[in-house]
mmCIF file of C-alpha atoms in Angstrom:
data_model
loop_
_atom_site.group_PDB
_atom_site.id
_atom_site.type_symbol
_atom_site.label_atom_id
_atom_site.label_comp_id
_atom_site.label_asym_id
_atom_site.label_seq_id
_atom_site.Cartn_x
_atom_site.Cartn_y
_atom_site.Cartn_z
ATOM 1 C CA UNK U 1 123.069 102.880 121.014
ATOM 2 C CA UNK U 2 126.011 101.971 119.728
ATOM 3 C CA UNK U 3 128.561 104.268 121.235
ATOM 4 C CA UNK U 4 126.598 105.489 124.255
ATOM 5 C CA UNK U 5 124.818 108.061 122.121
ATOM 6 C CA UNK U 6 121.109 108.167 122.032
ATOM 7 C CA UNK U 7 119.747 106.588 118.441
ATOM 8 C CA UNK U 8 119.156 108.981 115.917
ATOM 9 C CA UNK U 9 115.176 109.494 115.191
ATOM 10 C CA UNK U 10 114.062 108.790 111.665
ATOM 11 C CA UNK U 11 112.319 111.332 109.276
ATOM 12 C CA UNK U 12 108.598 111.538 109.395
ATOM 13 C CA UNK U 13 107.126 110.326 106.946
ATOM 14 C CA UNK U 14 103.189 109.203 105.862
ATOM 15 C CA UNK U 15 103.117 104.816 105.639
ATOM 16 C CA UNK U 16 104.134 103.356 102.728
ATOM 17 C CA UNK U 17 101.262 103.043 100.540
ATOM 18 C CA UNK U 18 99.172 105.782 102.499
ATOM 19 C CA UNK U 19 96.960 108.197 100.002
ATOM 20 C CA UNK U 20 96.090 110.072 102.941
ATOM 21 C CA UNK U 21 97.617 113.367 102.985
ATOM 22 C CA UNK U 22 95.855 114.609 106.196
ATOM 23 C CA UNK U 23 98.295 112.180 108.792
ATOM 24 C CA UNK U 24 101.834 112.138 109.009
ATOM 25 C CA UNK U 25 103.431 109.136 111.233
ATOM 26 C CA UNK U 26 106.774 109.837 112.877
ATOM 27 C CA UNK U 27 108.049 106.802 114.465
ATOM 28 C CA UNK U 28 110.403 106.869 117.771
ATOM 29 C CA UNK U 29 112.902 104.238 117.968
ATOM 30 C CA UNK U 30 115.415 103.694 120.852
ATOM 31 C CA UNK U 31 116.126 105.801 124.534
ATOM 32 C CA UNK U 32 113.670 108.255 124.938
ATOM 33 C CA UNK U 33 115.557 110.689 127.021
ATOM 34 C CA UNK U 34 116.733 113.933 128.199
ATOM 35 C CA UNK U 35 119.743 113.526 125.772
ATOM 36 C CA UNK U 36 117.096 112.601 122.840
ATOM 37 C CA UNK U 37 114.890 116.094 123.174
ATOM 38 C CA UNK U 38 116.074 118.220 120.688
ATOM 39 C CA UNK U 39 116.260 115.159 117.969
ATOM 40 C CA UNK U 40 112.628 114.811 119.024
ATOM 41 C CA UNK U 41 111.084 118.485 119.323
ATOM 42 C CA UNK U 42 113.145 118.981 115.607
ATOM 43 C CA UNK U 43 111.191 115.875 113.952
ATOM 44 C CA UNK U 44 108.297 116.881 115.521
ATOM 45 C CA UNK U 45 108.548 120.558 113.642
ATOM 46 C CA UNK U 46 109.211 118.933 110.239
ATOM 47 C CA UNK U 47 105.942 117.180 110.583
ATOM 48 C CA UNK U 48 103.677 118.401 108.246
ATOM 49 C CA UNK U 49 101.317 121.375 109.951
ATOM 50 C CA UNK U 50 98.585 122.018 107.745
ATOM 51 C CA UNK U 51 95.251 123.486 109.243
ATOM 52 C CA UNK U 52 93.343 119.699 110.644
ATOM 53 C CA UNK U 53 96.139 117.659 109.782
ATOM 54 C CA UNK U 54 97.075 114.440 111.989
ATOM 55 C CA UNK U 55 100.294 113.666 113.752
ATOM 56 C CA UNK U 56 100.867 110.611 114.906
ATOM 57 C CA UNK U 57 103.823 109.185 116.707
ATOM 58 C CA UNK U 58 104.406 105.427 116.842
ATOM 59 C CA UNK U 59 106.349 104.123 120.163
ATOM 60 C CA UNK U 60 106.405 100.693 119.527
ATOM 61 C CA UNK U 61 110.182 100.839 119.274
ATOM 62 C CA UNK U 62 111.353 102.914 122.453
ATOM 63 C CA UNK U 63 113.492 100.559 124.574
ATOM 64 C CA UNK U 64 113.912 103.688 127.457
ATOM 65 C CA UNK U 65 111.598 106.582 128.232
ATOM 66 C CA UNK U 66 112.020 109.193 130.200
ATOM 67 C CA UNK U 67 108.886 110.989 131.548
ATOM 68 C CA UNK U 68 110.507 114.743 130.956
ATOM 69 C CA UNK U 69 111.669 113.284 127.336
ATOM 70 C CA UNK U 70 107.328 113.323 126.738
ATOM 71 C CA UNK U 71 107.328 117.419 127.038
ATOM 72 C CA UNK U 72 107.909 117.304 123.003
ATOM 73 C CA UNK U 73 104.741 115.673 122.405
ATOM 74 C CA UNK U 74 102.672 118.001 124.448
ATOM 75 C CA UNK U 75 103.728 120.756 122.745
ATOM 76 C CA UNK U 76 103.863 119.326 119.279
ATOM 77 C CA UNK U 77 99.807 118.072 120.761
ATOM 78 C CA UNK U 78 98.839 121.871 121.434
ATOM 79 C CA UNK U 79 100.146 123.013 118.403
ATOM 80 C CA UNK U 80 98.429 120.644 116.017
ATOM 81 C CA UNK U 81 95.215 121.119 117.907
ATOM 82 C CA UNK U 82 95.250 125.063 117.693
ATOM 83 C CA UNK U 83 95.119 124.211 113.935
ATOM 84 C CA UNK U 84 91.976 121.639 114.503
ATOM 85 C CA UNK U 85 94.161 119.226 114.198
ATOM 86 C CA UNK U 86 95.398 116.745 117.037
ATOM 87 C CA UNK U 87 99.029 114.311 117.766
ATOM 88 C CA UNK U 88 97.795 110.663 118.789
ATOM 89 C CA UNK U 89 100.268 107.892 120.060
ATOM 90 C CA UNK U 90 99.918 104.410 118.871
ATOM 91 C CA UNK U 91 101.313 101.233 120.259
ATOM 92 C CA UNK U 92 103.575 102.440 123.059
ATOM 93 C CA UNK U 93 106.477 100.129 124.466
ATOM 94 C CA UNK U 94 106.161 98.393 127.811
ATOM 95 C CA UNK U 95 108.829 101.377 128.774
ATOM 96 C CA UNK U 96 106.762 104.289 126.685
ATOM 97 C CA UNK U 97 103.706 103.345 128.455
ATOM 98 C CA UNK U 98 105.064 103.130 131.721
ATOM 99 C CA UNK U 99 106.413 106.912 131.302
ATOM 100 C CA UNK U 100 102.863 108.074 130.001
ATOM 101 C CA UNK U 101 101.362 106.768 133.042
ATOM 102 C CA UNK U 102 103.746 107.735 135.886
ATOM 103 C CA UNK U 103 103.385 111.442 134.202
ATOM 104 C CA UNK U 104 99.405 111.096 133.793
ATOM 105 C CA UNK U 105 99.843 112.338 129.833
ATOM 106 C CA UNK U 106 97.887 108.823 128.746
ATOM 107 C CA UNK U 107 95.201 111.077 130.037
ATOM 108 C CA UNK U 108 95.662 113.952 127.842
ATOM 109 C CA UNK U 109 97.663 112.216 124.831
ATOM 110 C CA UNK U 110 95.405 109.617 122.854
ATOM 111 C CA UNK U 111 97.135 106.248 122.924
ATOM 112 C CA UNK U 112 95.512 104.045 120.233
ATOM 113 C CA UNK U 113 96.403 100.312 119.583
ATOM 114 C CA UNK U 114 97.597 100.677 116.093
ATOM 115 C CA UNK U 115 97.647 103.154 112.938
ATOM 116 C CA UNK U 116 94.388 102.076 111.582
ATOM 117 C CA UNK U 117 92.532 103.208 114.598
ATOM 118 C CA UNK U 118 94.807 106.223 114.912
ATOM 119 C CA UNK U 119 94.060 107.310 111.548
ATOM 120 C CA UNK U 120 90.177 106.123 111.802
ATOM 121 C CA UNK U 121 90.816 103.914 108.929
ATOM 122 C CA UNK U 122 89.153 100.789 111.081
ATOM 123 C CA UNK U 123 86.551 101.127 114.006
ATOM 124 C CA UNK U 124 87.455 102.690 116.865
ATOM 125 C CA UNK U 125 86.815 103.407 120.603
ATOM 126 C CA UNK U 126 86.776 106.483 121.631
ATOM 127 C CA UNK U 127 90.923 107.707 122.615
ATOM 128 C CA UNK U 128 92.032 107.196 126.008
ATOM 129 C CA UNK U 129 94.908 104.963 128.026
ATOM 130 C CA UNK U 130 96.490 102.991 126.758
ATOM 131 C CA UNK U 131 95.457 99.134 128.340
ATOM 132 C CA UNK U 132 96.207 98.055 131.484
ATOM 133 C CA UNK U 133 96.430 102.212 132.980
ATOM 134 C CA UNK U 134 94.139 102.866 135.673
ATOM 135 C CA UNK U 135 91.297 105.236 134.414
#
């Protein structure tokens, strides 16, 4: 945030070297806030939405979040999952997490502790919130 404007979010796009078509991974850098929505709900539309695909959104790099700035994600959640497919967090911030729990959406979001888990590329658990939130 260079000049008091919120950081721009990057393009979504699947990890370098991924041959998995079925996941996208949009990753969320900077404030997460009120001023940030409409960056967010438009990178969250240019995700790719085909029938059972997976979006997932890495917060590992918020630095502020907002608990209204999360409304994107729900809706960007519903949508995938009324075409079988579903939105899963991984790795949110210290502040990310914080805003998932004081709105109760690590209950109804999947937080997972990295991509590989995300994208059930390595054993997993079964989704839930994220450590440390009271179940």
């Amino acid at each position: 945030m260079a000049d008091g404007q919120p950081e721009r979010l990057p393009e979504a796009a699947p990890p370098a070297g991924s041959a998995d078509p079925d996941f996208a991974v949009l990753i969320v850098r900077g404030r997460m806030d009120l001023a940030a929505l409409p960056t967010l709900r438009e990178r969250l539309r240019r995700l790719p939405r085909a029938p059972g695909s997976l979006l997932i959104v890495d917060l590992s790099e918020v630095t502020d979040c907002c608990p209204l700035a999360l409304g994107p994600l729900v809706a960007a959640a519903r949508r995938a999952r009324s075409q079988g497919g579903d939105l899963r967090l991984v790795l949110p911030s210290p502040a990310a997490r914080a805003a998932l729990q004081t709105s109760g959406l690590n209950r109804l979001l999947p937080v997972f502790p990295g991509l590989d888990t995300a994208t059930g590329t390595a054993a997993a658990g079964p989704p839930g919130p994220p450590e440390g939130a009271a179940a």
